Amino acid sequence: MARPIWKGHISFGLVNVPVVLFSAEQRADISFHLIDSRNSARVRYERVNEETGQEVPWDKIVKGYEYSDNNYVLLSEDELQHVAVEMTRTIEIEQFVDLPDIDVRFFEKPYFLVPGTKGEKGYVLLREALAKTGKAGIARVVIRARQHLAALLPHGDALVLELLRFSQELRDLSEHEIPGKDLKEYKVSKQEIDLAMKLVEGMTGDWDPGEFEDEYRAALMKMVQKKIDSGETEPIEVGEPETQASPQTINFMDVLKQSVAHASKQGRPTKRAGAKTPARRRTTKKKRAG
């Protein structure tokens, strides 16, 4: 079973709801070690004092903020924890907003909230209020000595705490040249838009995340297993990637018509080559809470 990150409470108005915070994701990344190709030994990093050249033990290392060139304010882990101690166990909702008003770029990382001891009634009360009003609770929370902006959302029977990026963490779109809404400038016709919409409709299906997998990870693990089975320890020589041909002018009307015809023959959303076919398809459509 997943281990709780902390136990605390949600606070909104005069209501306090005991909760337990759990991570809502599990990373499936493949970790690699750095190896010396000459003898297959691990490559280690040392914590070295740049002045003495000697290794520094962990208990002598502290964090430092450089306020001017080579001048630091030193902070211990105890001091860093002390700064946030009053907020580490509270999710204090500051306001409620319409969920669709939160730009998708702000969402960063989800956590599950589970009711704590005698917290079931307050938990259900808040969940139902959010679901019926379509609102999200905006709060600040401290996780592992760092303060985060967060949105409290209903998800089925659960409450999810979604960490949000602060506005200053997002780049401004004005940095990039994005095509505007003048369709004539890009020679986009109404017929092409209609065909594109028809293609979208023909490829529309029920969202089932189980139909998708990390194909890169699967291919990488297949290669790793192949090397294990064959007893290989040396890297496989891989040829240079093929040079892509220069882009050519595309007749979008012809391409869209062919795509629509193909989607119609399939009778369901098209899949990329190599994608897994699920063992069974769900017949009931999930309804998103909130």
CSV table of C-alpha atoms in Angstrom, one decimal:
chain,number,residue,atom,x,y,z
A,1,MET,CA,0.0,0.0,0.0
A,2,ALA,CA,1.2,3.5,-0.8
A,3,ARG,CA,2.8,5.4,2.1
A,4,PRO,CA,1.2,8.7,3.3
A,5,ILE,CA,3.2,11.9,2.7
A,6,TRP,CA,1.6,13.6,5.7
A,7,LYS,CA,-1.5,13.8,7.8
A,8,GLY,CA,-3.2,17.2,8.4
A,9,HIS,CA,-6.4,18.9,7.5
A,10,ILE,CA,-8.3,20.9,4.9
A,11,SER,CA,-9.5,24.3,6.1
A,12,PHE,CA,-12.2,26.4,4.5
A,13,GLY,CA,-14.2,29.0,6.4
A,14,LEU,CA,-14.7,27.5,9.9
A,15,VAL,CA,-14.7,23.9,8.6
A,16,ASN,CA,-11.7,21.7,9.2
A,17,VAL,CA,-11.5,18.2,7.6
A,18,PRO,CA,-8.8,15.7,8.7
A,19,VAL,CA,-7.1,14.2,5.7
A,20,VAL,CA,-4.1,12.1,4.7
A,21,LEU,CA,-2.1,13.0,1.6
A,22,PHE,CA,-0.9,10.3,-0.8
A,23,SER,CA,0.9,10.6,-4.1
A,24,ALA,CA,-1.5,9.9,-7.0
A,25,GLU,CA,1.2,8.9,-9.5
A,26,GLN,CA,3.8,6.2,-9.8
A,27,ARG,CA,6.7,6.8,-12.1
A,28,ALA,CA,7.7,4.1,-14.6
A,29,ASP,CA,10.9,5.6,-15.7
A,30,ILE,CA,13.8,3.4,-16.5
A,31,SER,CA,16.9,4.3,-14.5
A,32,PHE,CA,20.4,4.0,-15.8
A,33,HIS,CA,23.7,3.9,-14.0
A,34,LEU,CA,26.9,5.5,-15.5
A,35,ILE,CA,29.3,2.7,-16.4
A,36,ASP,CA,33.0,2.8,-17.4
A,37,SER,CA,32.9,0.9,-20.8
A,38,ARG,CA,36.5,-0.3,-20.2
A,39,ASN,CA,35.7,-2.6,-17.3
A,40,SER,CA,31.9,-2.2,-16.7
A,41,ALA,CA,32.5,-0.6,-13.3
A,42,ARG,CA,30.1,1.9,-11.8
A,43,VAL,CA,31.1,5.6,-12.2
A,44,ARG,CA,30.7,7.3,-8.8
A,45,TYR,CA,30.4,11.0,-7.9
A,46,GLU,CA,32.3,12.5,-5.0
A,47,ARG,CA,31.3,15.5,-2.9
A,48,VAL,CA,34.5,17.4,-3.0
A,49,ASN,CA,35.5,20.7,-1.4
A,50,GLU,CA,36.6,22.9,-4.3
A,51,GLU,CA,39.4,24.5,-2.2
A,52,THR,CA,40.9,21.6,-0.3
A,53,GLY,CA,40.0,18.9,-2.9
A,54,GLN,CA,38.9,16.6,0.0
A,55,GLU,CA,35.6,14.7,0.1
A,56,VAL,CA,32.9,16.3,2.3
A,57,PRO,CA,30.8,14.0,4.5
A,58,TRP,CA,27.0,14.3,4.3
A,59,ASP,CA,26.7,15.6,7.9
A,60,LYS,CA,28.9,18.6,7.0
A,61,ILE,CA,26.9,19.7,4.0
A,62,VAL,CA,24.3,22.5,4.3
A,63,LYS,CA,22.4,24.6,1.7
A,64,GLY,CA,23.6,28.1,0.9
A,65,TYR,CA,22.0,31.0,-0.9
A,66,GLU,CA,24.5,33.1,-2.9
A,67,TYR,CA,23.4,36.7,-2.3
A,68,SER,CA,26.5,38.2,-4.0
A,69,ASP,CA,29.6,36.7,-5.8
A,70,ASN,CA,31.0,33.9,-3.6
A,71,ASN,CA,29.1,35.2,-0.5
A,72,TYR,CA,26.6,32.8,1.0
A,73,VAL,CA,23.9,32.6,3.7
A,74,LEU,CA,24.1,29.1,5.1
A,75,LEU,CA,20.8,27.3,6.0
A,76,SER,CA,20.5,23.9,7.7
A,77,GLU,CA,17.7,21.5,7.0
A,78,ASP,CA,16.3,22.2,10.5
A,79,GLU,CA,16.1,25.9,9.7
A,80,LEU,CA,14.4,25.2,6.4
A,81,GLN,CA,11.9,23.0,8.0
A,82,HIS,CA,11.2,25.6,10.8
A,83,VAL,CA,10.3,28.2,8.2
A,84,ALA,CA,7.5,26.1,6.9
A,85,VAL,CA,6.5,24.2,10.1
A,86,GLU,CA,3.2,26.1,10.6
A,87,MET,CA,2.0,25.3,7.1
A,88,THR,CA,3.2,21.8,6.5
A,89,ARG,CA,0.0,20.2,7.8
A,90,THR,CA,-2.7,22.5,6.5
A,91,ILE,CA,-4.4,22.9,3.1
A,92,GLU,CA,-6.1,26.2,3.6
A,93,ILE,CA,-8.5,27.0,0.8
A,94,GLU,CA,-8.3,30.7,0.0
A,95,GLN,CA,-11.0,30.9,-2.7
A,96,PHE,CA,-13.1,28.9,-5.1
A,97,VAL,CA,-13.0,29.3,-8.8
A,98,ASP,CA,-14.7,27.8,-11.8
A,99,LEU,CA,-12.8,24.7,-12.8
A,100,PRO,CA,-12.8,25.4,-16.6
A,101,ASP,CA,-11.2,28.8,-15.8
A,102,ILE,CA,-7.9,27.1,-14.8
A,103,ASP,CA,-5.6,27.0,-17.8
A,104,VAL,CA,-4.4,23.4,-18.4
A,105,ARG,CA,-0.8,24.6,-18.5
A,106,PHE,CA,-1.0,25.3,-14.7
A,107,PHE,CA,-1.6,21.7,-13.7
A,108,GLU,CA,1.6,20.0,-12.6
A,109,LYS,CA,1.2,17.0,-10.2
A,110,PRO,CA,-1.7,15.1,-8.6
A,111,TYR,CA,-2.1,13.8,-5.0
A,112,PHE,CA,-4.9,11.8,-3.5
A,113,LEU,CA,-6.6,13.1,-0.3
A,114,VAL,CA,-8.1,10.4,1.9
A,115,PRO,CA,-10.3,11.3,5.0
A,116,GLY,CA,-8.5,11.1,8.3
A,117,THR,CA,-10.0,9.9,11.6
A,118,LYS,CA,-13.6,11.1,11.9
A,119,GLY,CA,-13.1,13.2,8.7
A,120,GLU,CA,-15.5,11.3,6.5
A,121,LYS,CA,-18.5,13.7,6.8
A,122,GLY,CA,-16.5,16.9,6.2
A,123,TYR,CA,-14.8,15.1,3.3
A,124,VAL,CA,-18.0,14.1,1.6
A,125,LEU,CA,-19.5,17.5,2.3
A,126,LEU,CA,-16.7,19.3,0.5
A,127,ARG,CA,-16.5,16.8,-2.3
A,128,GLU,CA,-20.2,17.1,-3.1
A,129,ALA,CA,-20.2,20.9,-2.9
A,130,LEU,CA,-17.3,21.1,-5.4
A,131,ALA,CA,-18.9,18.5,-7.7
A,132,LYS,CA,-22.3,20.2,-7.8
A,133,THR,CA,-21.0,23.7,-8.2
A,134,GLY,CA,-18.2,22.8,-10.8
A,135,LYS,CA,-15.7,24.7,-8.6
A,136,ALA,CA,-12.1,24.1,-7.6
A,137,GLY,CA,-10.7,25.2,-4.3
A,138,ILE,CA,-7.5,27.2,-4.6
A,139,ALA,CA,-5.1,26.7,-1.7
A,140,ARG,CA,-1.5,26.8,-0.7
A,141,VAL,CA,0.2,23.8,0.7
A,142,VAL,CA,3.8,22.9,1.8
A,143,ILE,CA,5.1,19.5,0.7
A,144,ARG,CA,8.7,18.5,1.5
A,145,ALA,CA,9.7,22.0,2.7
A,146,ARG,CA,8.4,23.8,-0.4
A,147,GLN,CA,5.2,25.8,-0.7
A,148,HIS,CA,3.0,25.1,-3.7
A,149,LEU,CA,-0.2,26.6,-5.2
A,150,ALA,CA,-2.8,23.9,-5.5
A,151,ALA,CA,-6.3,23.2,-6.7
A,152,LEU,CA,-8.6,20.9,-4.8
A,153,LEU,CA,-10.8,18.9,-7.2
A,154,PRO,CA,-13.5,16.2,-7.0
A,155,HIS,CA,-12.7,13.0,-8.9
A,156,GLY,CA,-15.4,10.4,-8.6
A,157,ASP,CA,-15.6,9.6,-4.9
A,158,ALA,CA,-12.2,11.1,-4.1
A,159,LEU,CA,-10.8,14.5,-3.6
A,160,VAL,CA,-7.6,15.2,-5.6
A,161,LEU,CA,-5.0,17.9,-4.7
A,162,GLU,CA,-3.5,19.1,-8.0
A,163,LEU,CA,-0.3,21.1,-7.6
A,164,LEU,CA,-0.4,24.2,-9.8
A,165,ARG,CA,2.5,26.1,-11.4
A,166,PHE,CA,2.8,29.7,-10.3
A,167,SER,CA,2.2,32.2,-13.1
A,168,GLN,CA,5.8,33.3,-13.2
A,169,GLU,CA,6.8,29.7,-14.0
A,170,LEU,CA,5.0,29.8,-17.3
A,171,ARG,CA,6.5,31.3,-20.4
A,172,ASP,CA,4.6,34.0,-22.3
A,173,LEU,CA,3.2,32.8,-25.7
A,174,SER,CA,4.3,36.2,-27.1
A,175,GLU,CA,7.8,34.8,-27.2
A,176,HIS,CA,6.7,32.6,-30.1
A,177,GLU,CA,5.3,33.3,-33.6
A,178,ILE,CA,1.9,31.7,-33.4
A,179,PRO,CA,-0.5,31.8,-36.5
A,180,GLY,CA,-3.4,34.2,-35.9
A,181,LYS,CA,-7.1,33.8,-36.7
A,182,ASP,CA,-6.9,35.3,-40.2
A,183,LEU,CA,-7.6,32.1,-42.2
A,184,LYS,CA,-7.1,33.9,-45.5
A,185,GLU,CA,-3.5,34.7,-44.6
A,186,TYR,CA,-2.8,30.9,-44.3
A,187,LYS,CA,-5.1,30.0,-47.3
A,188,VAL,CA,-7.3,27.8,-45.1
A,189,SER,CA,-10.7,27.3,-46.7
A,190,LYS,CA,-14.1,26.6,-45.0
A,191,GLN,CA,-14.2,23.3,-46.9
A,192,GLU,CA,-10.9,22.2,-45.4
A,193,ILE,CA,-12.1,23.1,-41.9
A,194,ASP,CA,-15.3,21.1,-42.5
A,195,LEU,CA,-13.4,18.1,-43.6
A,196,ALA,CA,-11.0,18.4,-40.7
A,197,MET,CA,-14.0,18.5,-38.3
A,198,LYS,CA,-15.5,15.5,-40.0
A,199,LEU,CA,-12.2,13.6,-39.6
A,200,VAL,CA,-12.1,14.6,-35.8
A,201,GLU,CA,-15.7,13.3,-35.4
A,202,GLY,CA,-14.8,10.1,-37.2
A,203,MET,CA,-11.8,9.5,-34.9
A,204,THR,CA,-13.7,10.4,-31.7
A,205,GLY,CA,-14.1,7.6,-29.1
A,206,ASP,CA,-14.5,7.2,-25.3
A,207,TRP,CA,-11.3,8.1,-23.4
A,208,ASP,CA,-9.7,4.9,-22.1
A,209,PRO,CA,-6.1,5.6,-20.8
A,210,GLY,CA,-5.6,1.8,-20.6
A,211,GLU,CA,-5.4,1.7,-24.4
A,212,PHE,CA,-2.2,3.6,-24.4
A,213,GLU,CA,1.3,2.6,-23.2
A,214,ASP,CA,4.8,4.0,-23.2
A,215,GLU,CA,6.0,2.5,-26.4
A,216,TYR,CA,9.5,3.8,-26.0
A,217,ARG,CA,9.8,2.2,-22.5
A,218,ALA,CA,8.4,-1.1,-23.9
A,219,ALA,CA,10.9,-1.1,-26.8
A,220,LEU,CA,13.8,-0.2,-24.5
A,221,MET,CA,12.9,-3.0,-22.1
A,222,LYS,CA,12.6,-5.5,-25.0
A,223,MET,CA,16.2,-4.5,-26.1
A,224,VAL,CA,17.4,-4.9,-22.5
A,225,GLN,CA,15.8,-8.3,-22.1
A,226,LYS,CA,17.3,-9.4,-25.4
A,227,LYS,CA,20.8,-8.5,-24.3
A,228,ILE,CA,20.2,-10.3,-21.0
A,229,ASP,CA,19.0,-13.5,-22.7
A,230,SER,CA,21.9,-13.4,-25.1
A,231,GLY,CA,24.5,-12.6,-22.5
A,232,GLU,CA,25.6,-9.4,-24.2
A,233,THR,CA,27.3,-6.8,-22.1
A,234,GLU,CA,28.5,-4.4,-24.8
A,235,PRO,CA,26.4,-1.7,-26.5
A,236,ILE,CA,24.8,-2.5,-29.8
A,237,GLU,CA,26.0,-0.6,-32.8
A,238,VAL,CA,23.2,1.4,-34.1
A,239,GLY,CA,23.3,3.0,-37.6
A,240,GLU,CA,22.9,6.6,-38.3
A,241,PRO,CA,19.2,7.8,-38.5
A,242,GLU,CA,17.9,8.3,-42.0
A,243,THR,CA,18.0,11.9,-43.2
A,244,GLN,CA,14.4,13.3,-43.5
A,245,ALA,CA,13.5,14.6,-46.9
A,246,SER,CA,12.7,18.2,-47.3
A,247,PRO,CA,9.1,19.1,-46.7
A,248,GLN,CA,7.0,19.3,-49.8
A,249,THR,CA,3.8,21.1,-50.6
A,250,ILE,CA,0.7,19.1,-49.4
A,251,ASN,CA,-2.7,19.1,-50.9
A,252,PHE,CA,-4.7,19.2,-47.7
A,253,MET,CA,-8.0,18.6,-49.4
A,254,ASP,CA,-6.8,15.3,-50.9
A,255,VAL,CA,-5.2,14.3,-47.7
A,256,LEU,CA,-8.2,15.1,-45.6
A,257,LYS,CA,-10.6,13.3,-47.9
A,258,GLN,CA,-8.4,10.2,-47.8
A,259,SER,CA,-8.2,10.4,-44.0
A,260,VAL,CA,-12.0,10.8,-43.6
A,261,ALA,CA,-12.6,7.8,-46.0
A,262,HIS,CA,-10.1,5.7,-44.0
A,263,ALA,CA,-11.7,6.6,-40.7
A,264,SER,CA,-15.1,5.8,-42.0
A,265,LYS,CA,-14.0,2.3,-43.2
A,266,GLN,CA,-12.4,1.6,-39.8
A,267,GLY,CA,-15.7,2.4,-38.0
A,268,ARG,CA,-13.9,3.5,-34.9
A,269,PRO,CA,-11.0,5.8,-33.9
A,270,THR,CA,-7.9,5.0,-35.9
A,271,LYS,CA,-4.9,3.6,-34.1
A,272,ARG,CA,-1.2,4.0,-34.9
A,273,ALA,CA,0.6,1.0,-36.2
A,274,GLY,CA,1.8,-1.2,-33.3
A,275,ALA,CA,-0.7,0.1,-30.8
A,276,LYS,CA,-2.1,-2.6,-28.6
A,277,THR,CA,-5.7,-3.6,-29.0
A,278,PRO,CA,-7.4,-3.8,-25.6
A,279,ALA,CA,-8.7,-7.2,-24.4
A,280,ARG,CA,-12.2,-5.7,-24.1
A,281,ARG,CA,-13.9,-2.4,-24.6
A,282,ARG,CA,-16.0,-0.7,-22.0
A,283,THR,CA,-19.6,-0.3,-22.8
A,284,THR,CA,-20.4,2.3,-20.2
A,285,LYS,CA,-19.1,5.8,-20.7
A,286,LYS,CA,-17.4,7.4,-17.7
A,287,LYS,CA,-18.9,10.6,-16.4
A,288,ARG,CA,-16.4,13.0,-15.1
A,289,ALA,CA,-17.3,14.4,-11.7
A,290,GLY,CA,-17.4,18.1,-11.3
